[in-house]
Amino acid sequence: MKKIFSIMVLLLFVAVTTMATTEGIDRKALVGRNNPVVQSVDTLASLSVGNGGFAVTVDATGMQTFPEYYRGGVPLGTQSDWGWHSFGNPEHLKIEESYKEEDFGHGHKELYATEFREDGRPRRAAQWYRMNPHRLHLGCNGLEVENLKPSDLKDIHQQLDMWTGMITSQFTIANSRYHVSAVCHPQRDMMAWRVQAEDGSRVGVCLRFAYPTGKHTDDACDWTADKNHRTELVSSSARSALLRRTIDSTIYYVSLKWDENAVLREKAPNYWVLTAEGGLLTYTCEYLPVAEDAGSETFSDVAALSANHWQTFWNEGAAVDFSQCTDARAPELERRVVLSQYLLAIQCCGNTPPQETGLTYNSWFGKFHMEMIWWHQAWLPLWGHADRLERTLRWYFTAAPVARRIAQRQGFRGVRWMKMTDPSGEEAPSKVGSYLVWQQPHLIYLAELVYRSMHSAPRTKHLASRLLDSYGELIDSTATWMADFVTYDAVRDRYIIKGVIPAQETLKASVTYNPPFELSYWHYALQTAQQWRQRRGLERNTLWDTIIQKLSPLAAGTAPDGTKVYLAAESAPDTYTTQSLISDHPAVLGAMGVLPASELADTTIMRQTLTWIWSGWNWDRTWGWDYPMVAMSAARLGDGDRAVDALLMDKRTNTYLPNGHNYQDGRLRCYLPGNGGLLTAVAMMCAGWEGNTGVNPGFPDNGRWNVRWEGLLPMP
């Protein structure tokens, strides 16, 4: 399991030749016509640049000039994979104090890291370990103009050029016209800015640093706590400076390099100003965990590297072109698809799994949710970017020892993957998350996607066997827990899943058994794990085959109109007459949508379930990834009209902002699982799935959806 090789470096994915067009797509034109343009100070239209593990979001100035003003919109984040902080723990609280003993009928007691209502050390321990560590906002680079307010900006024209990864901004302040260019280094946590005043007025920029808030969902910036942290000048020269940031026990560095004559000075605690002698300032700002690792690139270097990086990304990956569609909704769907690729590439392709708000601002304390990794990243191999997914999957090796301890303390063999966590892999206590299990098969599914993408291309086929060697043992351990977790029902000679909160989180762990998505996922993942054993030259696991054969079929019931439909769980016969059970995620549809059809489910009943959910679900209480999940189910069931309608359903949680972010509500103004789900659904609707032979099988065959694509892989 420890034998990991650098597939990311070696993997040169070559797109499959199967495509729905005989003419090549003009990719530059495709990307260019969807570049977002901003013409006002709109806090929900912030634009970002990044490299997958580091991202920076800017306001209408092209910098991070107004962080307080934008904090309630799409905040002006500067975040990375490595930037984390913990508050002190003077009580010496231990994670073990958050454990609660449960008996879910598995024949032994199980210890879960949960939350407590009663005051005391267990509650305080759970709260501390949920909050800590939390992701840091590393710093703001803003325009330094005395008493500048957002309303002072006039004649704004800002554009993100996704072909080069550069944001250009023009605006006027008091009759002075500014031009700002911002770009991110494709490998380093480095930003490069070019700031110019047309009239030659002296240009200044500020670097501001905040103390972390430790709140559940916010921009992670407390601007009132300067006494709790410090920013010191370590070294300087005529064209460079190194700052050291100290936040409690956390230390990191900020390296500045500029091209023109300029002076750096401390204006106030944690507030530094770099002022040029004239009307132009060109500089780089790099955030570093280790000072000695600072780079030497200039703005021009970073701009050239970024342009090459993004042109490679767009040219080597898959492409989907909606320009020949006559349905009036096609341009909007294309916009969402192109922007989603960009947003996910800059925020969700790092060395650790992504958080749900990416690298823009903190949600759930900046931690990531392992059940969401599928929605963030399953699209990558389907779109020709398997190396980016594999880069993240390596984190599972880091987390495996913790996952093994979780399984052991609950009395199971193998590894049980945590739900809410941080780079260390430690499980964050949760009254819901610790009881979820649908994150468990994700590693098997995602590794299979990477394997298929590599195996499908002659230039990468030889790497597939190395992938099997690297991940084989980890997949075995994942499947071992799955096999150990199910319970044999001797009365009905079947295996059941119980003691879980399903993907549809409105059900309780203590009474729930046989949720449909989890049953189907167990069936698919154990079959896939067996295939991996055979590819490695190993015998099939006899127990796994028995479980696959005897898994409970999906439980059906009757909807209010008398239709036979699948239930939210076998333990929930009142699914369609209970408001809480027709809310949240309609996860039952994932059993034949996200997952391929199996003998556990009947296609006719699933089609009837889709029809009932379409008209009877509480759509105002759903999430962004629910719409692509419905679309994938509709596609597999042969309903292309409903698949498109699902992707474009006019609901608040299916809103896509001008910058491409999937808006949920006032708390979650960004929700990247929705973007990732969209791309996975579109890939499936174009390229189909294993065993499907149609062209664009997920789109209506009505002459209005002439979708052209190239380079996509089919779903399993």
XYZ file of C-alpha atoms in Angstrom:
716
model
C 0.000 0.000 0.000
C 2.926 2.305 0.663
C 4.302 1.723 -2.812
C 3.051 4.880 -4.526
C 4.448 6.084 -7.800
C 3.989 9.477 -9.390
C 1.287 8.749 -11.920
C 0.568 12.442 -12.188
C 3.988 13.073 -13.673
C 3.868 10.074 -15.988
C 0.234 10.170 -17.021
C -0.178 11.689 -20.470
C -3.830 11.105 -21.083
C -4.831 10.776 -24.715
C -8.535 11.313 -25.382
C -10.473 8.512 -26.992
C -11.198 9.012 -30.653
C -14.912 8.351 -30.291
C -16.730 11.626 -30.698
C -20.036 13.058 -31.771
C -18.567 15.241 -34.492
C -16.407 14.749 -37.556
C -15.091 18.306 -37.383
C -12.734 19.463 -34.684
C -14.131 21.883 -32.138
C -12.632 25.372 -32.091
C -11.686 25.195 -28.451
C -10.369 28.715 -28.125
C -13.636 30.084 -29.478
C -15.623 27.772 -27.205
C -13.794 28.994 -24.120
C -13.645 32.613 -25.212
C -17.355 33.106 -25.781
C -17.956 32.033 -22.178
C -15.380 34.289 -20.498
C -17.191 36.124 -17.674
C -17.354 39.923 -17.876
C -18.048 42.145 -14.844
C -19.151 45.774 -15.199
C -20.073 46.720 -11.643
C -19.091 46.137 -8.045
C -21.083 42.913 -7.717
C -20.210 40.871 -4.625
C -21.600 37.718 -6.243
C -19.480 38.142 -9.390
C -15.990 37.887 -7.879
C -13.478 36.188 -10.173
C -10.762 33.706 -9.248
C -7.474 32.312 -10.496
C -5.639 29.288 -9.148
C -3.808 26.056 -9.830
C -5.896 23.350 -8.144
C -4.303 23.511 -4.701
C -4.108 27.299 -4.334
C -6.581 29.967 -5.432
C -7.147 33.699 -5.094
C -10.417 35.573 -5.593
C -10.518 39.247 -6.537
C -13.049 42.062 -6.556
C -13.841 44.582 -9.280
C -10.390 46.172 -8.894
C -8.750 42.920 -9.978
C -7.261 42.729 -6.501
C -8.544 42.093 -2.975
C -9.197 45.702 -2.125
C -12.557 45.346 -0.381
C -12.556 42.097 1.627
C -15.012 43.383 4.231
C -17.481 44.532 1.573
C -17.369 41.236 -0.321
C -17.497 38.927 2.686
C -21.258 38.323 2.322
C -20.986 37.541 -1.380
C -18.295 35.439 -3.036
C -15.471 36.393 -0.639
C -11.969 37.407 -1.618
C -10.196 34.275 -0.488
C -6.534 33.312 -0.604
C -6.405 29.658 0.360
C -4.215 26.633 -0.159
C -4.041 22.920 0.547
C -1.409 23.465 3.256
C -2.691 26.611 5.006
C -4.323 25.446 8.254
C -4.449 26.731 11.835
C -5.622 25.506 15.245
C -6.529 27.525 18.306
C -4.985 26.536 21.605
C -6.298 23.578 23.579
C -5.673 24.632 27.202
C -8.025 21.959 28.574
C -6.050 19.254 26.755
C -9.244 17.914 25.247
C -8.851 14.572 23.493
C -10.678 13.270 20.448
C -11.526 10.116 22.416
C -13.717 12.235 24.678
C -16.068 12.829 21.755
C -16.712 9.106 21.248
C -20.172 7.712 21.906
C -20.959 4.027 22.178
C -23.664 2.737 19.828
C -25.237 -0.665 19.301
C -26.563 -1.031 15.756
C -26.997 -4.773 15.907
C -23.673 -5.764 14.371
C -22.903 -8.025 17.293
C -20.607 -5.595 19.098
C -20.491 -2.048 20.396
C -19.343 0.715 18.049
C -17.658 3.988 19.004
C -18.586 7.071 16.969
C -17.099 10.574 17.125
C -20.234 12.598 17.619
C -21.633 15.822 19.110
C -23.273 16.151 22.497
C -26.103 18.363 23.769
C -25.145 18.222 27.438
C -22.401 20.545 28.586
C -19.179 18.925 29.720
C -15.845 17.763 28.390
C -17.334 15.438 25.713
C -19.246 18.353 24.209
C -16.281 20.718 24.391
C -13.988 18.080 22.904
C -16.366 17.521 19.995
C -16.647 21.266 19.394
C -12.873 21.775 19.496
C -12.116 18.940 17.072
C -14.836 20.067 14.681
C -13.377 23.567 14.634
C -9.693 22.636 14.612
C -7.797 22.667 12.448
C -9.518 25.202 10.195
C -8.337 26.555 6.875
C -6.484 29.881 6.801
C -7.036 32.942 4.687
C -3.397 33.613 3.816
C -3.617 37.335 3.002
C -5.154 40.090 0.871
C -3.411 42.080 -1.864
C -5.359 45.262 -2.528
C -5.133 48.618 -4.242
C -3.863 51.252 -1.812
C -5.824 54.459 -2.374
C -6.622 56.663 0.614
C -10.255 56.364 1.818
C -11.238 54.320 -1.238
C -14.805 52.989 -1.233
C -16.472 50.547 -3.649
C -18.745 53.338 -4.866
C -15.674 55.300 -6.011
C -15.077 52.841 -8.863
C -16.532 54.012 -12.182
C -16.624 52.665 -15.746
C -15.692 49.152 -14.682
C -14.773 46.540 -17.256
C -13.330 43.311 -15.973
C -12.844 39.999 -17.760
C -11.491 36.584 -16.929
C -9.683 35.098 -19.926
C -9.940 31.373 -19.251
C -7.712 30.596 -22.232
C -4.746 32.226 -20.454
C -5.905 32.239 -16.824
C -5.598 36.016 -16.540
C -8.057 38.549 -15.092
C -7.849 42.041 -16.574
C -9.644 44.962 -14.937
C -10.135 48.563 -15.987
C -11.841 51.187 -13.854
C -11.698 54.870 -13.028
C -11.083 56.464 -9.635
C -11.336 60.237 -9.448
C -10.553 60.706 -13.154
C -7.576 58.339 -13.028
C -7.924 55.250 -15.217
C -6.442 52.031 -13.815
C -5.451 48.831 -15.558
C -4.873 45.738 -13.431
C -3.840 42.270 -14.542
C -3.841 39.280 -12.178
C -2.573 35.775 -12.861
C -1.625 32.705 -10.817
C 1.424 30.480 -11.193
C 0.297 27.020 -12.400
C 2.588 25.133 -9.970
C 3.502 27.532 -7.167
C 1.300 29.302 -4.611
C 2.218 32.557 -6.302
C 0.159 35.449 -7.608
C 1.443 38.019 -10.109
C -0.047 41.485 -10.536
C 0.502 44.347 -12.931
C -1.055 47.614 -11.710
C -0.924 50.767 -13.838
C -2.409 54.238 -13.593
C -2.819 55.810 -17.052
C -2.010 59.323 -15.865
C 1.210 58.241 -14.185
C -0.126 58.706 -10.652
C 1.923 56.874 -8.071
C 0.661 53.301 -7.668
C 0.503 51.563 -4.321
C -0.745 48.186 -3.190
C -1.397 46.919 0.307
C -0.936 43.541 1.934
C -3.380 42.934 4.762
C -3.542 39.915 7.033
C -6.357 38.783 9.305
C -6.665 36.524 12.310
C -8.768 33.384 11.748
C -12.323 33.337 13.028
C -12.798 29.603 13.499
C -16.418 29.945 12.421
C -18.398 27.260 10.626
C -18.970 29.247 7.419
C -17.343 32.580 6.626
C -14.361 34.258 4.960
C -12.100 33.242 7.889
C -11.030 36.862 8.466
C -11.176 38.622 11.816
C -9.859 42.115 11.084
C -10.216 43.240 14.728
C -7.674 40.923 16.382
C -4.311 42.396 15.384
C -2.872 41.692 18.832
C -3.314 37.946 18.327
C -0.974 37.626 15.336
C 1.928 39.426 13.729
C 3.581 40.057 10.364
C 7.332 40.692 10.478
C 9.891 41.665 7.883
C 12.503 38.906 7.743
C 14.670 40.275 4.927
C 14.528 42.822 2.115
C 16.394 44.215 -0.853
C 15.744 46.888 -3.448
C 13.352 44.617 -5.362
C 12.223 41.980 -2.843
C 11.075 41.287 0.689
C 10.212 38.294 2.845
C 7.511 38.520 5.509
C 6.913 36.007 8.285
C 3.382 35.409 9.536
C 2.899 34.107 13.080
C -0.586 33.061 14.164
C -0.387 31.301 17.512
C 1.739 28.215 16.729
C 1.241 28.510 12.948
C 4.013 30.125 10.897
C 4.179 30.749 7.174
C 5.933 33.192 4.848
C 5.087 35.708 2.151
C 7.668 36.430 -0.542
C 7.375 39.669 -2.544
C 9.350 40.537 -5.681
C 8.811 43.609 -7.861
C 10.227 44.929 -11.137
C 10.067 48.706 -10.699
C 11.558 50.989 -8.082
C 9.266 50.726 -5.069
C 9.307 50.992 -1.283
C 7.767 48.573 1.212
C 6.673 49.952 4.582
C 4.555 48.868 7.531
C 1.469 51.050 7.762
C -0.113 49.330 10.752
C 0.068 45.944 12.466
C -0.420 43.248 9.815
C -0.801 45.938 7.150
C 2.054 46.573 4.693
C 2.136 48.926 1.712
C 4.291 48.619 -1.417
C 4.462 51.924 -3.317
C 6.032 52.425 -6.759
C 7.841 55.602 -7.713
C 5.673 55.992 -10.790
C 2.425 54.845 -12.355
C 3.350 51.176 -12.817
C 3.915 48.376 -10.333
C 4.564 44.806 -11.450
C 5.113 42.257 -8.695
C 4.640 38.715 -7.448
C 3.364 37.549 -4.076
C 4.064 33.949 -3.051
C 2.758 32.178 0.060
C 5.091 29.580 1.529
C 5.147 27.109 4.424
C 8.963 27.184 4.185
C 10.830 30.419 3.458
C 13.678 28.799 1.536
C 11.340 27.538 -1.165
C 10.550 30.970 -2.639
C 10.503 31.214 -6.416
C 12.116 33.829 -8.622
C 9.556 34.225 -11.413
C 8.474 37.665 -12.601
C 5.009 38.771 -13.670
C 5.901 38.054 -17.303
C 7.141 34.588 -16.393
C 3.977 33.739 -14.496
C 1.754 35.093 -17.269
C 3.544 32.963 -19.874
C 3.437 29.844 -17.700
C -0.241 30.368 -17.000
C -1.127 30.823 -20.659
C 0.712 27.639 -21.606
C -0.893 25.743 -18.726
C -4.428 26.729 -19.620
C -4.070 26.212 -23.341
C -2.780 22.723 -22.592
C -5.701 22.121 -20.239
C -8.316 23.150 -22.783
C -6.638 21.445 -25.751
C -5.771 18.105 -24.150
C -8.976 17.582 -22.225
C -12.412 16.849 -23.643
C -14.656 19.536 -25.103
C -18.412 19.904 -25.515
C -19.800 22.467 -27.963
C -23.459 23.527 -27.827
C -23.232 26.200 -30.528
C -25.154 24.157 -33.101
C -28.054 23.441 -30.763
C -31.249 25.354 -31.474
C -32.827 24.971 -28.050
C -32.841 28.429 -26.460
C -31.342 27.038 -23.249
C -28.214 25.636 -24.899
C -25.986 28.737 -24.494
C -26.662 28.806 -20.761
C -25.859 25.115 -20.421
C -22.624 25.641 -22.360
C -21.713 28.585 -20.110
C -22.186 26.468 -17.013
C -20.164 23.614 -18.468
C -17.168 25.736 -19.503
C -17.063 27.802 -16.306
C -17.447 24.698 -14.161
C -14.376 23.141 -15.763
C -12.371 26.250 -14.966
C -13.609 26.649 -11.387
C -13.018 23.022 -10.502
C -9.577 23.013 -12.118
C -8.417 25.975 -10.023
C -9.994 24.925 -6.717
C -10.524 21.157 -6.622
C -7.429 19.460 -8.046
C -4.939 19.637 -5.215
C -3.093 17.251 -2.931
C -6.089 16.899 -0.629
C -9.802 16.473 -1.315
C -11.657 19.768 -1.870
C -13.957 21.505 0.551
C -17.448 22.248 -0.694
C -16.715 25.954 -1.178
C -13.344 25.148 -2.708
C -10.524 27.595 -2.002
C -12.824 30.617 -1.997
C -14.033 30.652 1.591
C -14.577 28.341 4.535
C -17.533 26.037 4.979
C -17.611 23.454 7.729
C -14.497 25.211 9.122
C -12.643 24.745 5.814
C -12.661 20.964 6.151
C -13.479 18.613 3.322
C -16.240 16.041 3.095
C -15.291 12.657 1.753
C -18.766 11.848 0.447
C -18.427 14.878 -1.817
C -15.131 13.929 -3.469
C -17.099 12.004 -6.100
C -19.123 15.102 -6.959
C -16.081 17.344 -7.042
C -13.820 15.092 -9.088
C -15.476 12.115 -10.817
C -15.725 14.219 -13.977
C -11.955 14.518 -14.334
C -11.156 11.126 -15.964
C -14.280 11.387 -18.107
C -13.016 14.726 -19.451
C -9.402 13.671 -20.022
C -7.848 14.883 -16.763
C -7.326 11.633 -14.862
C -3.931 12.801 -13.598
C -5.589 15.572 -11.597
C -7.877 13.113 -9.857
C -5.021 10.721 -9.120
C -3.091 13.579 -7.553
C -5.859 13.903 -4.973
C -6.446 10.179 -4.520
C -2.950 9.774 -3.112
C -4.213 11.492 0.040
C -6.088 8.272 0.866
C -2.752 6.667 1.682
C -2.100 9.401 4.243
C -5.529 8.914 5.783
C -5.475 5.108 5.733
C -3.974 4.611 9.240
C -6.697 6.800 10.738
C -9.367 5.020 8.694
C -8.079 1.683 9.963
C -8.292 2.890 13.559
C -11.885 4.040 12.995
C -12.797 0.579 11.740
C -11.031 -1.093 14.671
C -12.683 0.999 17.374
C -16.045 0.143 15.846
C -15.233 -3.566 15.706
C -14.724 -4.020 11.959
C -11.924 -5.187 9.715
C -10.437 -3.076 6.924
C -10.633 0.719 6.717
C -13.647 2.948 7.261
C -13.226 6.248 5.469
C -14.114 9.313 7.458
C -16.707 11.848 6.343
C -15.511 15.280 7.532
C -11.781 15.750 7.920
C -8.614 17.736 7.196
C -5.190 16.902 5.721
C -4.320 14.753 8.754
C -7.277 12.460 8.111
C -8.586 12.853 11.661
C -12.354 12.388 11.834
C -14.274 15.509 12.837
C -17.015 14.674 15.352
C -20.498 14.950 13.881
C -23.986 13.852 14.854
C -24.628 13.117 11.163
C -21.353 12.727 9.285
C -19.859 10.018 11.471
C -22.808 7.751 10.640
C -22.621 8.148 6.857
C -21.235 5.278 4.776
C -21.683 6.276 1.146
C -18.226 7.857 1.092
C -16.810 4.358 1.610
C -17.053 3.038 -1.987
C -15.891 6.311 -3.576
C -12.229 5.298 -3.627
C -13.094 2.137 -5.555
C -15.278 4.017 -8.051
C -12.787 6.845 -8.596
C -9.765 4.569 -8.910
C -11.715 2.565 -11.473
C -12.353 5.729 -13.493
C -8.635 6.532 -13.476
C -7.797 2.959 -14.491
C -10.277 3.014 -17.385
C -8.984 6.333 -18.662
C -5.405 5.088 -18.617
C -6.249 1.707 -20.075
C -8.210 3.253 -22.953
C -5.254 5.157 -24.410
C -2.228 3.431 -25.991
C 0.235 5.949 -24.554
C -0.928 5.395 -20.970
C -2.029 1.764 -21.037
C 1.240 0.602 -19.493
C 0.521 2.792 -16.462
C -2.708 0.951 -15.684
C -0.866 -2.029 -14.179
C 1.137 0.306 -11.950
C -2.104 1.845 -10.736
C -3.354 -1.637 -9.830
C -0.181 -2.310 -7.852
C -0.366 1.003 -6.012
C -4.045 1.074 -5.077
C -4.850 -2.639 -5.019
C -4.268 -3.229 -1.314
C -6.111 -0.037 -0.365
C -9.112 -1.085 -2.441
C -9.019 -4.532 -0.810
C -9.070 -2.902 2.635
C -11.948 -0.654 1.598
C -13.984 -3.606 0.342
C -13.075 -5.664 3.424
C -14.798 -3.122 5.650
C -17.824 -3.057 3.360
C -18.136 -6.840 3.545
C -17.697 -6.837 7.308
C -20.234 -4.061 7.845
C -23.215 -5.776 6.208
C -25.363 -8.093 8.331
C -26.600 -11.515 7.278
C -30.358 -11.984 7.643
C -30.725 -15.744 8.071
C -34.529 -15.638 7.958
C -34.590 -14.233 4.433
C -31.135 -15.449 3.377
C -29.893 -12.013 2.448
C -27.458 -9.302 3.475
C -28.682 -5.963 4.776
C -27.108 -2.569 5.488
C -28.150 -1.037 8.795
C -26.978 1.406 11.433
C -26.368 4.213 8.938
C -27.532 7.660 8.013
C -27.965 7.373 4.235
C -27.029 9.894 1.581
C -30.553 11.214 2.095
C -29.721 12.580 5.520
C -33.294 12.883 6.777
C -33.233 9.281 8.059
C -31.906 8.167 11.457
C -29.087 5.681 11.920
C -30.749 3.842 14.802
C -33.759 2.672 12.782
C -32.659 2.796 9.142
C -31.830 -0.266 7.090
C -31.384 -0.961 3.397
C -31.276 2.522 1.864
C -31.365 2.039 -1.933
C -28.331 4.045 -3.001
C -26.068 2.394 -0.448
C -27.272 -1.101 -1.402
C -26.583 -0.399 -5.060
C -23.212 1.145 -4.282
C -22.182 -1.901 -2.241
C -23.172 -4.105 -5.179
C -21.180 -2.066 -7.704
C -18.116 -1.470 -5.525
C -17.695 -5.067 -4.388
C -17.982 -6.228 -7.998
C -15.372 -3.664 -9.033
C -13.066 -4.665 -6.175
C -13.289 -8.255 -7.419
C -12.307 -7.104 -10.907
C -9.280 -5.360 -9.434
C -8.245 -8.580 -7.691
C -8.511 -10.477 -10.970
C -6.520 -7.829 -12.834
C -3.799 -8.232 -10.198
C -3.734 -11.983 -10.720
C -5.513 -12.756 -7.427
C -8.472 -15.036 -6.805
C -11.893 -13.566 -6.259
C -12.917 -13.167 -2.627
C -15.542 -15.841 -1.937
C -17.317 -13.848 0.774
C -17.622 -10.809 -1.455
C -19.219 -12.909 -4.188
C -21.714 -14.286 -1.690
C -22.619 -10.789 -0.516
C -22.982 -9.548 -4.098
C -25.312 -12.442 -4.858
C -27.404 -12.052 -1.699
C -27.600 -8.285 -1.201
C -31.161 -7.188 -0.516
C -33.039 -5.861 -3.539
C -34.286 -2.297 -3.364
C -37.490 -2.058 -1.360
C -40.565 -0.798 -3.202
C -43.729 0.741 -1.831
C -46.746 2.648 -3.037
C -46.908 6.366 -3.721
C -50.079 8.319 -2.823
C -51.322 7.953 -6.400
C -50.987 4.172 -6.217
C -47.795 3.974 -8.287
C -45.219 1.393 -7.294
C -42.017 3.258 -6.418
C -38.772 2.695 -4.556
C -38.563 3.775 -0.927
C -35.966 5.974 0.741
C -35.110 2.852 2.772
C -36.750 -0.489 3.433
C -37.324 0.827 6.956
C -39.262 3.838 5.600
C -42.542 2.532 4.119
C -44.073 5.987 4.672
C -41.520 7.669 2.378
C -44.026 9.382 0.088
C -46.418 10.557 2.799
C -43.780 12.101 5.093
C -42.556 15.576 4.175
C -39.071 15.067 5.637
C -38.631 11.955 3.490
C -39.403 13.735 0.223
C -36.851 16.448 0.980
C -33.076 16.689 0.907
C -31.384 14.444 -1.674
C -33.583 12.159 -3.831
C -30.785 9.632 -3.423
C -32.880 6.697 -4.584
C -32.354 7.922 -8.160
C -28.605 7.603 -7.758
C -29.092 3.834 -7.571
C -29.695 3.863 -11.324
C -27.959 6.999 -12.518
C -24.755 7.618 -10.630
C -24.525 3.820 -10.583
C -25.233 1.405 -13.424
C -28.381 -0.682 -13.444
C -28.132 -3.936 -11.507
C -30.299 -6.884 -10.575
C -31.137 -5.108 -7.312
C -33.479 -2.708 -9.101
C -36.233 -2.926 -11.676
C -36.073 -0.379 -14.500
C -39.838 0.067 -14.692
C -40.168 0.807 -10.990
C -37.211 3.196 -11.119
C -38.793 5.020 -14.043
C -42.006 5.369 -12.042
C -39.956 6.600 -9.082
C -38.347 9.267 -11.254
C -41.753 10.392 -12.513
C -43.153 10.701 -9.004
C -40.099 12.495 -7.617
C -40.150 14.937 -10.536
C -43.583 16.231 -9.623
C -43.789 15.475 -5.906
C -40.384 16.249 -4.403
C -39.688 19.243 -2.153
C -37.346 20.864 -4.671
C -36.901 23.928 -2.487
C -35.087 21.699 0.021
C -32.479 20.175 -2.267
C -28.795 20.717 -3.030
C -26.825 21.596 -6.153
C -25.706 18.053 -6.970
C -29.253 16.706 -6.822
C -30.058 18.106 -10.269
C -27.245 16.311 -12.121
C -28.043 13.165 -10.137
C -31.620 13.326 -11.444
C -30.281 14.020 -14.943
C -28.059 10.932 -14.834
C -30.973 8.779 -13.734
C -33.197 10.201 -16.465
C -30.475 9.552 -19.047
C -30.093 5.899 -18.073
C -33.874 5.533 -18.161
C -34.057 6.941 -21.703
C -35.666 10.266 -20.820
C -33.437 12.856 -22.477
C -35.975 15.655 -22.144
C -36.100 15.257 -18.398
C -32.308 14.957 -18.191
C -31.871 18.396 -19.772
C -34.756 19.841 -17.772
C -33.111 18.622 -14.562
C -29.813 20.338 -15.365
C -31.619 23.611 -16.071
C -34.416 23.412 -13.503
C -35.282 26.906 -12.308
C -34.604 26.506 -8.596
C -32.536 28.533 -6.143
C -30.061 25.717 -5.478
C -29.605 25.242 -9.236
C -28.615 28.867 -9.797
C -25.261 29.571 -11.499
C -23.790 33.008 -10.853
C -22.037 35.152 -13.508
C -18.687 33.672 -12.408
C -20.047 30.124 -12.770
C -20.466 29.316 -9.088
C -23.448 27.180 -8.095
C -25.336 29.345 -5.584
C -27.251 27.594 -2.798
C -28.338 30.215 -0.285
C -27.029 33.074 1.838
C -24.686 30.711 3.640
C -23.330 28.753 0.657
C -22.851 31.246 -2.169
C -20.434 28.762 -3.755
C -21.125 25.042 -3.928
C -18.671 23.206 -6.136
C -20.222 19.696 -5.877
C -22.991 21.114 -8.066
C -20.449 22.164 -10.696
C -18.730 18.789 -10.638
C -21.988 16.889 -10.816
C -22.992 18.961 -13.834
C -19.822 17.982 -15.718
C -20.226 14.304 -14.867
C -23.843 14.351 -16.010
C -23.002 16.108 -19.294
C -20.199 13.623 -20.013
C -22.645 10.786 -19.482
C -25.359 12.414 -21.567
C -22.880 12.808 -24.441
C -20.669 9.707 -24.304
C -23.143 7.424 -22.597
C -22.235 4.570 -20.295
C -20.867 1.062 -20.493
C -23.029 -1.022 -22.831
C -24.741 1.972 -24.403
C -24.294 2.379 -28.154
C -26.311 5.522 -28.895
C -25.030 8.986 -29.788
C -25.719 11.672 -27.178
C -28.041 9.233 -25.372
C -28.845 11.649 -22.564
C -30.132 14.432 -24.825
C -33.550 14.617 -26.484
C -33.738 13.237 -29.998
C -35.818 16.166 -31.203
C -33.398 17.935 -33.558
C -32.728 20.786 -31.136
C -29.760 19.264 -29.296
C -27.015 18.812 -31.869
C -24.331 18.583 -29.194
C -20.805 18.241 -30.584
C -18.139 16.738 -28.352
C -14.787 15.070 -28.427
C -12.541 13.278 -25.969
C -15.145 12.166 -23.424
C -15.163 8.718 -21.846
C -18.357 6.824 -21.042
C -19.511 6.242 -17.480
C -19.437 2.722 -15.971
